[in-house]
Amino acid sequence: QAQLVESGGGLVQTGGSLRLSCAASGSILSINDMGWYRQAPGKQRELVASITSGGSTNYADSVKGRFTISRDNAKNTVYLQMNNLEPEDTAVYYCNANLKLSRIWGARDYWGRGTQVTVSS
């Protein structure tokens, strides 16, 4: 049993910045990959950024150079620093984490409920 809770969304103007946080809670033995996804109205969900337990990162082409994903393993938290935001970034952002909760059971993906990011022109 585990839970992911996102925070940090809001309304900003074009060119502004936001920092999203996602904290994992529960009896967690280890956290593997973590990532951020987003879904805009009428569009498919897409991967924004991901980070492995070792710190390797991957970004969607649309956010490269503007967004930075990081993690604090001691706090079971992943962050997404979003700079130079554009209206096209408007979406609900979801946290994802692959968690191992048991020494017997395998790891599986968990999802947060999402946080709204709105960028005005």
Coordinates of N, CA and C in Angstrom, one line a residue:
Q1 N 0.9 -1.2 0.0 CA 0.0 0.0 0.0 C 0.9 1.2 0.0
A2 N 0.7 2.1 -1.0 CA 1.4 3.3 -1.1 C 0.6 4.4 -1.7
Q3 N 1.1 5.7 -1.6 CA 0.4 6.8 -2.1 C 1.4 7.8 -2.7
L4 N 1.0 8.5 -3.8 CA 1.8 9.6 -4.3 C 0.9 10.8 -4.3
V5 N 1.5 11.9 -3.8 CA 0.7 13.1 -3.7 C 1.5 14.3 -4.4
E6 N 0.9 14.9 -5.4 CA 1.6 16.0 -6.1 C 1.2 17.3 -5.5
S7 N 2.1 18.3 -5.7 CA 1.8 19.6 -5.2 C 2.6 20.6 -6.1
G8 N 2.2 21.9 -6.1 CA 3.0 22.9 -6.7 C 2.4 23.5 -8.0
G9 N 1.2 22.9 -8.4 CA 0.6 23.4 -9.6 C 0.0 24.8 -9.4
G10 N -0.5 25.4 -10.5 CA -1.1 26.7 -10.4 C -1.2 27.4 -11.7
L11 N -1.5 28.7 -11.6 CA -1.7 29.5 -12.8 C -0.6 30.5 -12.9
V12 N 0.1 30.5 -14.0 CA 1.2 31.4 -14.3 C 1.1 32.0 -15.7
Q13 N 1.8 33.1 -15.9 CA 1.9 33.7 -17.2 C 3.0 33.1 -18.0
T14 N 2.9 33.3 -19.3 CA 3.9 32.8 -20.2 C 5.3 33.3 -19.8
G15 N 6.3 32.4 -19.7 CA 7.6 32.8 -19.3 C 7.8 32.5 -17.8
G16 N 6.8 32.2 -17.1 CA 6.9 32.0 -15.6 C 7.5 30.7 -15.3
S17 N 7.6 30.4 -14.0 CA 8.1 29.1 -13.5 C 7.2 28.5 -12.4
L18 N 7.3 27.2 -12.3 CA 6.6 26.5 -11.3 C 7.5 25.3 -10.9
R19 N 7.4 24.9 -9.7 CA 8.1 23.7 -9.2 C 7.1 22.7 -8.6
L20 N 7.0 21.5 -9.3 CA 6.1 20.5 -8.8 C 6.9 19.5 -7.9
S21 N 6.2 19.0 -6.9 CA 6.7 18.0 -6.0 C 5.8 16.9 -5.9
C22 N 6.4 15.7 -5.7 CA 5.6 14.5 -5.6 C 6.2 13.6 -4.5
A23 N 5.5 13.4 -3.4 CA 6.0 12.6 -2.3 C 5.4 11.3 -2.2
A24 N 6.2 10.2 -2.1 CA 5.7 8.9 -2.0 C 5.6 8.5 -0.5
S25 N 4.5 7.9 -0.1 CA 4.4 7.5 1.3 C 4.0 6.0 1.4
G26 N 4.2 5.4 2.5 CA 3.9 4.0 2.7 C 5.1 3.2 3.1
S27 N 4.9 1.9 3.3 CA 6.0 1.1 3.7 C 6.9 0.7 2.5
I28 N 7.7 1.6 2.0 CA 8.4 1.5 0.8 C 9.8 0.9 1.0
L29 N 10.1 -0.2 0.3 CA 11.4 -0.7 0.4 C 12.4 -0.1 -0.5
S30 N 11.9 0.3 -1.7 CA 12.8 0.9 -2.7 C 11.9 1.6 -3.7
I31 N 12.5 2.6 -4.4 CA 11.9 3.3 -5.5 C 12.8 3.2 -6.7
N32 N 12.2 2.7 -7.7 CA 12.9 2.6 -9.0 C 12.7 3.9 -9.8
D33 N 12.3 3.7 -11.0 CA 12.1 4.9 -11.9 C 10.9 5.8 -11.3
M34 N 11.1 7.1 -11.5 CA 10.0 8.1 -11.2 C 9.9 9.0 -12.4
G35 N 8.7 9.5 -12.5 CA 8.5 10.4 -13.7 C 7.3 11.3 -13.5
W36 N 7.2 12.2 -14.5 CA 6.1 13.1 -14.6 C 5.4 13.0 -16.0
Y37 N 4.1 12.8 -16.0 CA 3.3 12.8 -17.2 C 2.4 14.0 -17.2
R38 N 1.8 14.3 -18.4 CA 0.8 15.3 -18.4 C -0.2 15.0 -19.5
Q39 N -1.4 15.5 -19.2 CA -2.5 15.3 -20.2 C -3.3 16.6 -20.3
A40 N -3.3 17.1 -21.5 CA -4.1 18.3 -21.8 C -5.5 17.9 -22.4
P41 N -6.5 18.8 -22.3 CA -7.8 18.5 -22.8 C -7.7 18.1 -24.3
G42 N -8.3 17.0 -24.6 CA -8.4 16.5 -26.0 C -7.1 15.9 -26.5
K43 N -6.1 15.7 -25.6 CA -4.9 15.1 -26.0 C -4.5 13.9 -25.2
Q44 N -3.6 13.1 -25.8 CA -3.2 11.9 -25.1 C -2.2 12.2 -24.0
R45 N -2.2 11.4 -23.0 CA -1.2 11.5 -21.9 C 0.2 11.3 -22.5
E46 N 1.2 12.1 -22.1 CA 2.5 12.0 -22.6 C 3.5 12.1 -21.4
L47 N 4.6 11.4 -21.6 CA 5.7 11.5 -20.7 C 6.4 12.8 -20.8
V48 N 6.6 13.5 -19.7 CA 7.3 14.8 -19.7 C 8.8 14.6 -19.3
A49 N 9.0 13.8 -18.3 CA 10.4 13.6 -17.8 C 10.4 12.4 -16.9
S50 N 11.5 11.7 -16.9 CA 11.7 10.5 -16.0 C 13.1 10.5 -15.4
I51 N 13.2 9.8 -14.3 CA 14.5 9.8 -13.7 C 14.7 8.4 -13.0
T52 N 15.8 7.8 -13.2 CA 16.0 6.4 -12.6 C 16.6 6.6 -11.2
S53 N 16.6 5.4 -10.5 CA 17.2 5.5 -9.2 C 18.6 5.9 -9.1
G54 N 19.3 5.8 -10.2 CA 20.7 6.2 -10.3 C 20.9 7.6 -10.8
G55 N 19.8 8.3 -11.1 CA 19.8 9.7 -11.5 C 19.8 10.0 -13.0
S56 N 19.8 9.0 -13.8 CA 19.7 9.2 -15.3 C 18.3 9.8 -15.6
T57 N 18.3 10.8 -16.5 CA 17.1 11.5 -16.8 C 16.8 11.4 -18.3
N58 N 15.5 11.6 -18.6 CA 15.0 11.6 -19.9 C 13.9 12.6 -20.0
Y59 N 13.8 13.4 -21.1 CA 12.9 14.4 -21.3 C 12.2 14.4 -22.6
A60 N 10.9 14.8 -22.7 CA 10.3 15.0 -23.9 C 10.9 16.1 -24.7
D61 N 11.0 16.0 -26.0 CA 11.6 17.1 -26.8 C 11.0 18.4 -26.5
S62 N 9.7 18.5 -26.3 CA 9.1 19.8 -26.1 C 9.5 20.5 -24.8
V63 N 10.1 19.8 -23.9 CA 10.5 20.5 -22.6 C 12.0 20.5 -22.4
K64 N 12.7 20.0 -23.3 CA 14.2 20.0 -23.1 C 14.7 21.4 -23.0
G65 N 15.6 21.6 -22.0 CA 16.1 22.9 -21.9 C 15.3 23.9 -21.0
R66 N 14.1 23.5 -20.7 CA 13.2 24.3 -19.9 C 12.8 23.6 -18.6
F67 N 12.7 22.3 -18.6 CA 12.3 21.6 -17.4 C 13.4 20.7 -16.9
T68 N 13.5 20.6 -15.6 CA 14.5 19.7 -14.9 C 13.8 18.8 -13.9
I69 N 14.1 17.5 -14.0 CA 13.5 16.6 -13.1 C 14.7 16.2 -12.1
S70 N 14.3 16.0 -10.8 CA 15.3 15.6 -9.8 C 14.6 14.8 -8.8
R71 N 15.4 14.2 -7.9 CA 14.7 13.4 -6.8 C 15.6 13.4 -5.6
D72 N 14.9 13.3 -4.5 CA 15.6 13.2 -3.2 C 15.2 11.8 -2.6
N73 N 16.1 10.9 -2.7 CA 15.7 9.5 -2.3 C 15.5 9.4 -0.8
A74 N 16.1 10.2 0.0 CA 15.9 10.2 1.5 C 14.5 10.6 1.8
K75 N 13.9 11.5 1.0 CA 12.6 12.0 1.2 C 11.5 11.3 0.4
N76 N 11.9 10.3 -0.5 CA 11.0 9.6 -1.4 C 10.2 10.6 -2.2
T77 N 10.9 11.6 -2.7 CA 10.3 12.7 -3.4 C 10.9 13.0 -4.8
V78 N 10.1 13.3 -5.8 CA 10.6 13.7 -7.1 C 10.1 15.1 -7.4
Y79 N 10.9 15.9 -8.1 CA 10.5 17.3 -8.4 C 10.6 17.5 -9.9
L80 N 9.8 18.5 -10.3 CA 9.9 18.9 -11.7 C 9.9 20.5 -11.7
Q81 N 11.1 21.0 -12.0 CA 11.3 22.5 -12.1 C 10.9 22.9 -13.5
M82 N 10.0 23.7 -13.6 CA 9.5 24.1 -14.9 C 9.7 25.6 -15.1
N83 N 10.6 25.9 -16.1 CA 11.0 27.3 -16.4 C 10.5 27.7 -17.8
N84 N 10.4 29.0 -18.0 CA 10.0 29.5 -19.3 C 8.7 28.8 -19.8
L85 N 7.7 28.8 -19.0 CA 6.5 28.1 -19.3 C 5.8 28.7 -20.5
E86 N 5.1 27.8 -21.3 CA 4.4 28.2 -22.5 C 2.9 27.8 -22.3
P87 N 2.0 28.4 -23.0 CA 0.6 28.0 -23.0 C 0.4 26.5 -23.3
E88 N 1.3 26.0 -24.2 CA 1.2 24.6 -24.6 C 1.6 23.6 -23.4
D89 N 2.1 24.2 -22.4 CA 2.4 23.3 -21.2 C 1.2 23.1 -20.3
T90 N 0.1 23.8 -20.6 CA -1.1 23.7 -19.8 C -1.6 22.3 -19.8
A91 N -1.8 21.7 -18.7 CA -2.2 20.3 -18.6 C -2.3 19.9 -17.1
V92 N -2.9 18.7 -16.9 CA -2.8 18.1 -15.6 C -1.6 17.3 -15.5
Y93 N -0.7 17.5 -14.6 CA 0.5 16.8 -14.4 C 0.4 15.7 -13.4
Y94 N 0.8 14.5 -13.8 CA 0.7 13.3 -12.9 C 2.1 12.8 -12.6
C95 N 2.2 12.4 -11.3 CA 3.4 11.8 -10.8 C 3.3 10.3 -11.0
N96 N 4.4 9.6 -11.4 CA 4.5 8.2 -11.5 C 5.7 7.7 -10.8
A97 N 5.6 6.6 -10.1 CA 6.8 6.0 -9.4 C 6.6 4.4 -9.4
N98 N 7.7 3.8 -9.7 CA 7.8 2.3 -9.6 C 8.3 2.0 -8.2
L99 N 7.4 1.3 -7.4 CA 7.7 1.1 -6.0 C 7.8 -0.4 -5.6
K100 N 8.7 -0.7 -4.8 CA 8.8 -2.1 -4.2 C 8.3 -2.0 -2.8
L101 N 7.3 -2.6 -2.4 CA 6.7 -2.6 -1.1 C 6.9 -3.8 -0.3
S102 N 7.4 -4.9 -0.9 CA 7.6 -6.1 -0.2 C 8.9 -6.8 -0.7
R103 N 9.5 -7.6 0.2 CA 10.7 -8.3 -0.2 C 10.3 -9.5 -1.1
I104 N 9.0 -9.9 -1.1 CA 8.5 -11.0 -1.8 C 7.9 -10.6 -3.1
W105 N 7.0 -9.6 -3.0 CA 6.3 -9.1 -4.2 C 7.2 -8.2 -5.1
G106 N 6.9 -8.2 -6.4 CA 7.7 -7.4 -7.3 C 7.2 -5.9 -7.2
A107 N 8.0 -5.1 -7.8 CA 7.7 -3.7 -7.8 C 6.6 -3.4 -8.8
R108 N 5.8 -2.3 -8.6 CA 4.8 -1.9 -9.5 C 4.6 -0.4 -9.6
D109 N 3.9 0.1 -10.6 CA 3.7 1.5 -10.8 C 2.6 2.0 -9.9
Y110 N 2.8 3.2 -9.4 CA 1.8 4.0 -8.7 C 1.6 5.3 -9.3
W111 N 0.5 5.9 -9.2 CA 0.1 7.2 -9.8 C -0.4 8.2 -8.8
G112 N -0.1 9.4 -8.9 CA -0.7 10.5 -8.2 C -2.0 10.9 -8.8
R113 N -2.8 11.7 -8.2 CA -4.1 12.1 -8.7 C -4.0 13.3 -9.6
G114 N -2.8 13.9 -9.7 CA -2.6 15.0 -10.6 C -2.7 16.4 -10.0
T115 N -2.0 17.3 -10.6 CA -2.1 18.7 -10.2 C -2.2 19.6 -11.5
Q116 N -3.0 20.6 -11.5 CA -3.3 21.4 -12.7 C -2.2 22.5 -12.8
V117 N -1.7 22.6 -14.0 CA -0.8 23.7 -14.4 C -1.5 24.4 -15.6
T118 N -1.7 25.7 -15.4 CA -2.3 26.5 -16.4 C -1.3 27.7 -16.7
V119 N -1.0 27.9 -18.0 CA -0.1 29.0 -18.4 C -0.9 29.9 -19.4
S120 N -1.1 31.1 -19.0 CA -1.8 32.1 -19.7 C -0.9 32.8 -20.7
S121 N -1.5 33.3 -21.8 CA -0.8 34.0 -22.8 C -0.4 35.4 -22.4

